[in-house]
Amino acid sequence: MSVEVGDRTYLGPLPAVWVRNHLLGLEELSAEELTAVLDAAAMFKEVTEGCQEKLNVLRGKTCANLFFENSTRTRTSFSLAARRLGADTLDFSPSGSSLSKGETFIDTAKNIEAMGIDVVVVRHRTPGTPHLLAQNLACSVINAGDGAHEHPTQGLLDIFTIRELRGSIAGLTVALVGDINHSRTARSNIWGLKKLGARVILCGPSTLVSQRWRELGVEVSHDLDAILPECDVLNLLRIQFERQTMRPFPSVREYAHLYAMNRERLARTRADILILAPGPINRGVEVTPDVADGPHSAILRQVTNGLAVRMAVLWLVCGAADRDGS
Ligand code: CP
């Protein structure tokens, strides 16, 4: 299938390197596969900016959102991405479902799949849930966040945004700041950024950034002010109070004093520093409003790019499934 926009033709065959009919994490992706997704996302961004019509690339397919945790950005952008590609969408809500009558998670998923679903997009608080679904369902499975394990499309859209604004990933120093221990976004960023050649520094209080992270080939710092001048990109991660069993610092005010990105800290960064945050942001905790809304911030651009990244992922996994005849 091809799409004509102006005098250019887009799409065509799937990249040869892409053979996966699931996207479960970035840990298992090679640099070539990561690049294939980023390139496809760039193409979808260009196509959708030039043409607001449905592309009908996935006409006849149905994508189901199974979100067992709250979401604003991921759920809505997967729905919109699927519809922009011409697919039908189905939103499953656990509250009000027959899970409350004792039906198991797998039986629930199998019943939804039996309605003719081609792709399941799943978010769940338990790490490994998407992998379990991939073993039990015939359709494609995309991980939309599994506990503190991975959030691959968030990692991809973060990396896409950096590549779009800085040209490439190799050679950049990217700091992930905040609650790393409980962050699925951190893991996906680490795998993707390292494979594409970035230097990655994790920064936050010792209760939220353990030294064991060094085993993944990243650096660990507990002093944001010390690393600021070295960074090209700061990705500010939310404190995940909902995943913590004890208070990791005496007060939010103390955390903000040491780690919030504010005007004073911004003045001590490189002139072209790029500020990212996966969202939702807590204004005044990990970032002050003037920085979040300021000229260095790419926070809303990340959300825009999330749509193109999710279109790319849906196109790739569905294309691989069709190529397999599965
Ligand atoms: N960044 C992110 O995953 O946002 P949502 O929880 O709103 O989907």
GROMACS .gro file of C-alpha atoms and ligand atoms in nm:
model
  334
    1MET     CA    1   0.000   0.000   0.000
    2SER     CA    2   0.123   0.351  -0.072
    3VAL     CA    3   0.001   0.697   0.025
    4GLU     CA    4   0.038   1.002  -0.201
    5VAL     CA    5   0.087   1.339  -0.031
    6GLY     CA    6   0.163   1.621  -0.273
    7ASP     CA    7   0.428   1.491  -0.512
    8ARG     CA    8   0.564   1.234  -0.265
    9THR     CA    9   0.477   0.868  -0.216
   10TYR     CA   10   0.501   0.714   0.131
   11LEU     CA   11   0.477   0.370   0.293
   12GLY     CA   12   0.544   0.074   0.067
   13PRO     CA   13   0.685  -0.253   0.207
   14LEU     CA   14   0.771  -0.306   0.573
   15PRO     CA   15   1.142  -0.253   0.656
   16ALA     CA   16   1.319  -0.590   0.610
   17VAL     CA   17   1.469  -0.569   0.961
   18TRP     CA   18   1.121  -0.568   1.123
   19VAL     CA   19   0.978  -0.919   1.182
   20ARG     CA   20   0.806  -0.878   1.522
   21ASN     CA   21   0.429  -0.907   1.555
   22HIS     CA   22   0.451  -0.792   1.920
   23LEU     CA   23   0.619  -0.496   2.091
   24LEU     CA   24   0.684  -0.604   2.449
   25GLY     CA   25   0.988  -0.395   2.539
   26LEU     CA   26   1.293  -0.213   2.405
   27GLU     CA   27   1.532  -0.452   2.580
   28GLU     CA   28   1.493  -0.707   2.301
   29LEU     CA   29   1.516  -0.460   2.010
   30SER     CA   30   1.839  -0.411   1.815
   31ALA     CA   31   1.967  -0.066   1.717
   32GLU     CA   32   1.849  -0.142   1.360
   33GLU     CA   33   1.497  -0.227   1.478
   34LEU     CA   34   1.484   0.086   1.695
   35THR     CA   35   1.592   0.293   1.397
   36ALA     CA   36   1.327   0.127   1.178
   37VAL     CA   37   1.054   0.235   1.424
   38LEU     CA   38   1.193   0.589   1.449
   39ASP     CA   39   1.216   0.619   1.070
   40ALA     CA   40   0.860   0.488   1.028
   41ALA     CA   41   0.738   0.736   1.291
   42ALA     CA   42   0.912   1.021   1.108
   43MET     CA   43   0.736   0.913   0.790
   44PHE     CA   44   0.396   0.897   0.964
   45LYS     CA   45   0.452   1.239   1.120
   46GLU     CA   46   0.527   1.386   0.778
   47VAL     CA   47   0.229   1.211   0.617
   48THR     CA   48  -0.021   1.316   0.885
   49GLU     CA   49   0.105   1.676   0.883
   50GLY     CA   50   0.042   1.687   0.507
   51CYS     CA   51  -0.289   1.500   0.509
   52GLN     CA   52  -0.554   1.481   0.783
   53GLU     CA   53  -0.750   1.204   0.608
   54LYS     CA   54  -0.749   0.844   0.730
   55LEU     CA   55  -0.470   0.649   0.568
   56ASN     CA   56  -0.661   0.316   0.557
   57VAL     CA   57  -0.336   0.128   0.602
   58LEU     CA   58  -0.503  -0.090   0.869
   59ARG     CA   59  -0.853  -0.096   0.722
   60GLY     CA   60  -1.030  -0.414   0.837
   61LYS     CA   61  -0.816  -0.445   1.153
   62THR     CA   62  -0.942  -0.396   1.509
   63CYS     CA   63  -0.724  -0.270   1.793
   64ALA     CA   64  -0.833  -0.324   2.155
   65ASN     CA   65  -0.712  -0.108   2.443
   66LEU     CA   66  -0.695  -0.313   2.767
   67PHE     CA   67  -0.594  -0.060   3.032
   68PHE     CA   68  -0.588  -0.189   3.389
   69GLU     CA   69  -0.417   0.132   3.509
   70ASN     CA   70  -0.518   0.492   3.442
   71SER     CA   71  -0.386   0.672   3.136
   72THR     CA   72  -0.443   0.994   2.948
   73ARG     CA   73  -0.172   1.012   2.680
   74THR     CA   74  -0.106   0.647   2.596
   75ARG     CA   75  -0.463   0.526   2.575
   76THR     CA   76  -0.593   0.820   2.372
   77SER     CA   77  -0.299   0.831   2.134
   78PHE     CA   78  -0.317   0.457   2.063
   79SER     CA   79  -0.691   0.498   1.986
   80LEU     CA   80  -0.628   0.797   1.764
   81ALA     CA   81  -0.331   0.632   1.592
   82ALA     CA   82  -0.538   0.321   1.513
   83ARG     CA   83  -0.825   0.531   1.377
   84ARG     CA   84  -0.591   0.747   1.166
   85LEU     CA   85  -0.467   0.422   1.011
   86GLY     CA   86  -0.823   0.316   0.931
   87ALA     CA   87  -0.858   0.049   1.202
   88ASP     CA   88  -1.157  -0.001   1.432
   89THR     CA   89  -1.092   0.046   1.804
   90LEU     CA   90  -1.236  -0.111   2.116
   91ASP     CA   91  -1.183   0.030   2.467
   92PHE     CA   92  -1.211  -0.225   2.746
   93SER     CA   93  -1.264  -0.095   3.101
   94PRO     CA   94  -1.193  -0.337   3.385
   95SER     CA   95  -1.439  -0.156   3.610
   96GLY     CA   96  -1.785  -0.274   3.514
   97SER     CA   97  -1.647  -0.588   3.343
   98SER     CA   98  -1.704  -0.951   3.439
   99LEU     CA   99  -1.365  -0.964   3.608
  100SER     CA  100  -1.569  -0.875   3.918
  101LYS     CA  101  -1.756  -1.208   3.877
  102GLY     CA  102  -1.436  -1.412   3.898
  103GLU     CA  103  -1.341  -1.440   3.530
  104THR     CA  104  -0.964  -1.465   3.501
  105PHE     CA  105  -0.748  -1.208   3.327
  106ILE     CA  106  -0.650  -1.456   3.053
  107ASP     CA  107  -1.010  -1.569   2.997
  108THR     CA  108  -1.114  -1.204   2.972
  109ALA     CA  109  -0.843  -1.137   2.714
  110LYS     CA  110  -0.927  -1.453   2.516
  111ASN     CA  111  -1.297  -1.355   2.505
  112ILE     CA  112  -1.212  -1.011   2.374
  113GLU     CA  113  -0.976  -1.161   2.118
  114ALA     CA  114  -1.256  -1.397   2.006
  115MET     CA  115  -1.448  -1.091   1.882
  116GLY     CA  116  -1.195  -1.063   1.600
  117ILE     CA  117  -0.922  -0.848   1.752
  118ASP     CA  118  -0.593  -0.805   1.564
  119VAL     CA  119  -0.395  -0.604   1.821
  120VAL     CA  120  -0.420  -0.580   2.198
  121VAL     CA  121  -0.261  -0.276   2.365
  122VAL     CA  122  -0.225  -0.359   2.733
  123ARG     CA  123  -0.131  -0.163   3.046
  124HIS     CA  124  -0.116  -0.347   3.377
  125ARG     CA  125   0.046  -0.294   3.715
  126THR     CA  126   0.206  -0.642   3.704
  127PRO     CA  127   0.538  -0.666   3.519
  128GLY     CA  128   0.529  -0.932   3.247
  129THR     CA  129   0.155  -0.907   3.177
  130PRO     CA  130   0.206  -0.826   2.804
  131HIS     CA  131   0.444  -1.123   2.774
  132LEU     CA  132   0.181  -1.350   2.932
  133LEU     CA  133  -0.078  -1.227   2.682
  134ALA     CA  134   0.160  -1.278   2.391
  135GLN     CA  135   0.201  -1.642   2.499
  136ASN     CA  136  -0.174  -1.696   2.529
  137LEU     CA  137  -0.324  -1.499   2.240
  138ALA     CA  138  -0.282  -1.534   1.865
  139CYS     CA  139  -0.314  -1.161   1.798
  140SER     CA  140  -0.040  -0.898   1.827
  141VAL     CA  141   0.034  -0.755   2.172
  142ILE     CA  142   0.177  -0.410   2.247
  143ASN     CA  143   0.301  -0.320   2.594
  144ALA     CA  144   0.155   0.016   2.707
  145GLY     CA  145   0.331  -0.007   3.046
  146ASP     CA  146   0.375  -0.310   3.274
  147GLY     CA  147   0.436  -0.212   3.635
  148ALA     CA  148   0.786  -0.072   3.681
  149HIS     CA  149   0.922  -0.288   3.398
  150GLU     CA  150   0.890  -0.121   3.055
  151HIS     CA  151   0.688   0.139   2.864
  152PRO     CA  152   0.835   0.088   2.517
  153THR     CA  153   0.628   0.339   2.320
  154GLN     CA  154   0.710   0.609   2.579
  155GLY     CA  155   1.080   0.527   2.543
  156LEU     CA  156   1.045   0.541   2.164
  157LEU     CA  157   0.864   0.875   2.162
  158ASP     CA  158   1.119   1.025   2.401
  159ILE     CA  159   1.404   0.906   2.179
  160PHE     CA  160   1.219   1.014   1.864
  161THR     CA  161   1.179   1.365   2.007
  162ILE     CA  162   1.549   1.387   2.095
  163ARG     CA  163   1.649   1.263   1.748
  164GLU     CA  164   1.408   1.505   1.581
  165LEU     CA  165   1.548   1.805   1.770
  166ARG     CA  166   1.916   1.706   1.794
  167GLY     CA  167   1.963   1.509   1.472
  168SER     CA  168   2.095   1.190   1.628
  169ILE     CA  169   2.127   1.006   1.958
  170ALA     CA  170   2.488   0.887   1.942
  171GLY     CA  171   2.725   1.099   2.151
  172LEU     CA  172   2.456   1.281   2.350
  173THR     CA  173   2.450   1.284   2.731
  174VAL     CA  174   2.098   1.220   2.854
  175ALA     CA  175   2.008   1.239   3.224
  176LEU     CA  176   1.697   1.066   3.357
  177VAL     CA  177   1.609   1.251   3.676
  178GLY     CA  178   1.369   1.145   3.951
  179ASP     CA  179   1.210   0.821   4.063
  180ILE     CA  180   1.414   0.577   3.857
  181ASN     CA  181   1.359   0.269   4.074
  182HIS     CA  182   0.984   0.268   4.012
  183SER     CA  183   0.992   0.390   3.652
  184ARG     CA  184   0.908   0.177   3.348
  185THR     CA  185   0.986   0.477   3.130
  186ALA     CA  186   1.340   0.484   3.271
  187ARG     CA  187   1.405   0.122   3.172
  188SER     CA  188   1.276   0.168   2.819
  189ASN     CA  189   1.479   0.489   2.780
  190ILE     CA  190   1.793   0.320   2.909
  191TRP     CA  191   1.768   0.025   2.667
  192GLY     CA  192   1.689   0.244   2.368
  193LEU     CA  193   1.933   0.526   2.438
  194LYS     CA  194   2.226   0.295   2.515
  195LYS     CA  195   2.172   0.090   2.200
  196LEU     CA  196   2.170   0.406   1.991
  197GLY     CA  197   2.496   0.529   2.145
  198ALA     CA  198   2.399   0.784   2.411
  199ARG     CA  199   2.567   0.831   2.748
  200VAL     CA  200   2.297   0.788   3.014
  201ILE     CA  201   2.313   0.931   3.367
  202LEU     CA  202   2.047   0.842   3.625
  203CYS     CA  203   2.000   1.108   3.892
  204GLY     CA  204   1.788   1.128   4.206
  205PRO     CA  205   1.801   1.053   4.578
  206SER     CA  206   1.969   0.726   4.677
  207THR     CA  207   1.629   0.592   4.789
  208LEU     CA  208   1.501   0.627   4.431
  209VAL     CA  209   1.817   0.554   4.229
  210SER     CA  210   2.005   0.247   4.346
  211GLN     CA  211   2.363   0.173   4.251
  212ARG     CA  212   2.256  -0.156   4.088
  213TRP     CA  213   2.145   0.038   3.781
  214ARG     CA  214   2.515   0.062   3.687
  215GLU     CA  215   2.487  -0.303   3.576
  216LEU     CA  216   2.297  -0.174   3.268
  217GLY     CA  217   2.595   0.037   3.162
  218VAL     CA  218   2.462   0.369   3.291
  219GLU     CA  219   2.609   0.619   3.538
  220VAL     CA  220   2.442   0.700   3.870
  221SER     CA  221   2.451   1.039   4.042
  222HIS     CA  222   2.267   1.177   4.343
  223ASP     CA  223   2.375   1.536   4.275
  224LEU     CA  224   2.175   1.706   3.998
  225ASP     CA  225   2.367   2.032   4.027
  226ALA     CA  226   2.696   1.849   3.964
  227ILE     CA  227   2.582   1.680   3.641
  228LEU     CA  228   2.379   1.967   3.490
  229PRO     CA  229   2.665   2.123   3.285
  230GLU     CA  230   2.739   1.786   3.117
  231CYS     CA  231   2.385   1.716   2.994
  232ASP     CA  232   2.237   1.765   2.647
  233VAL     CA  233   1.895   1.635   2.753
  234LEU     CA  234   1.714   1.615   3.088
  235ASN     CA  235   1.419   1.375   3.105
  236LEU     CA  236   1.230   1.454   3.426
  237LEU     CA  237   1.046   1.153   3.566
  238ARG     CA  238   0.752   1.172   3.802
  239ILE     CA  239   0.771   1.051   4.163
  240GLN     CA  240   0.556   0.736   4.149
  241PHE     CA  241   0.398   0.756   4.493
  242GLU     CA  242   0.147   0.488   4.389
  243ARG     CA  243   0.424   0.226   4.352
  244GLN     CA  244   0.613   0.310   4.673
  245THR     CA  245   0.580   0.119   4.998
  246MET     CA  246   0.759   0.382   5.212
  247ARG     CA  247   0.835   0.752   5.185
  248PRO     CA  248   1.159   0.792   4.989
  249PHE     CA  249   1.233   1.146   5.120
  250PRO     CA  250   1.123   1.358   5.418
  251SER     CA  251   0.901   1.595   5.217
  252VAL     CA  252   0.810   1.690   4.861
  253ARG     CA  253   0.952   2.035   4.938
  254GLU     CA  254   1.294   1.884   5.018
  255TYR     CA  255   1.284   1.675   4.700
  256ALA     CA  256   1.199   1.982   4.492
  257HIS     CA  257   1.479   2.179   4.659
  258LEU     CA  258   1.736   1.921   4.545
  259TYR     CA  259   1.593   1.790   4.216
  260ALA     CA  260   1.325   2.017   4.067
  261MET     CA  261   1.430   2.172   3.737
  262ASN     CA  262   1.382   2.543   3.792
  263ARG     CA  263   1.498   2.875   3.644
  264GLU     CA  264   1.815   2.888   3.855
  265ARG     CA  265   1.923   2.539   3.751
  266LEU     CA  266   1.830   2.607   3.388
  267ALA     CA  267   2.076   2.898   3.390
  268ARG     CA  268   2.356   2.652   3.470
  269THR     CA  269   2.282   2.411   3.183
  270ARG     CA  270   2.409   2.414   2.825
  271ALA     CA  271   2.249   2.687   2.616
  272ASP     CA  272   2.063   2.433   2.400
  273ILE     CA  273   1.950   2.203   2.681
  274LEU     CA  274   1.642   1.999   2.594
  275ILE     CA  275   1.387   1.939   2.871
  276LEU     CA  276   1.162   1.633   2.842
  277ALA     CA  277   0.904   1.482   3.075
  278PRO     CA  278   0.687   1.179   2.995
  279GLY     CA  279   0.386   1.321   3.175
  280PRO     CA  280   0.182   1.352   3.376
  281ILE     CA  281   0.399   1.626   3.526
  282ASN     CA  282   0.367   1.743   3.884
  283ARG     CA  283   0.431   2.116   3.859
  284GLY     CA  284   0.660   2.237   4.134
  285VAL     CA  285   0.786   1.886   4.217
  286GLU     CA  286   1.008   1.762   3.932
  287VAL     CA  287   0.979   2.081   3.724
  288THR     CA  288   0.862   2.437   3.784
  289PRO     CA  289   0.590   2.579   3.557
  290ASP     CA  290   0.821   2.836   3.396
  291VAL     CA  291   1.058   2.560   3.283
  292ALA     CA  292   0.781   2.316   3.185
  293ASP     CA  293   0.621   2.584   2.964
  294GLY     CA  294   0.945   2.752   2.859
  295PRO     CA  295   1.144   2.752   2.534
  296HIS     CA  296   1.365   2.453   2.624
  297SER     CA  297   1.069   2.228   2.699
  298ALA     CA  298   0.960   1.966   2.445
  299ILE     CA  299   0.692   1.818   2.671
  300LEU     CA  300   0.395   1.877   2.442
  301ARG     CA  301   0.601   1.793   2.134
  302GLN     CA  302   0.656   1.453   2.297
  303VAL     CA  303   0.279   1.404   2.311
  304THR     CA  304   0.242   1.504   1.945
  305ASN     CA  305   0.521   1.264   1.851
  306GLY     CA  306   0.357   0.986   2.053
  307LEU     CA  307   0.084   0.969   1.791
  308ALA     CA  308   0.332   0.917   1.505
  309VAL     CA  309   0.530   0.663   1.707
  310ARG     CA  310   0.216   0.463   1.787
  311MET     CA  311   0.105   0.473   1.425
  312ALA     CA  312   0.446   0.333   1.332
  313VAL     CA  313   0.431   0.058   1.594
  314LEU     CA  314   0.077  -0.047   1.491
  315TRP     CA  315   0.177  -0.051   1.123
  316LEU     CA  316   0.490  -0.255   1.193
  317VAL     CA  317   0.338  -0.521   1.421
  318CYS     CA  318   0.030  -0.564   1.200
  319GLY     CA  319   0.248  -0.579   0.890
  320ALA     CA  320   0.470  -0.845   1.045
  321ALA     CA  321   0.163  -1.046   1.152
  322ASP     CA  322   0.022  -1.028   0.796
  323ARG     CA  323   0.360  -1.128   0.649
  324ASP     CA  324   0.365  -1.432   0.883
  325GLY     CA  325   0.011  -1.516   0.779
  326SER     CA  326  -0.076  -1.524   1.150
  327CP      N1  327   0.333   0.908   2.985
  327CP      C1  328   0.222   0.830   3.001
  327CP      O1  329   0.230   0.707   2.989
  327CP      O2  330   0.109   0.899   3.028
  327CP      P1  331  -0.032   0.832   3.061
  327CP      O3  332  -0.014   0.756   3.191
  327CP      O4  333  -0.127   0.945   3.072
  327CP      O5  334  -0.063   0.735   2.951
   0.00000   0.00000   0.00000
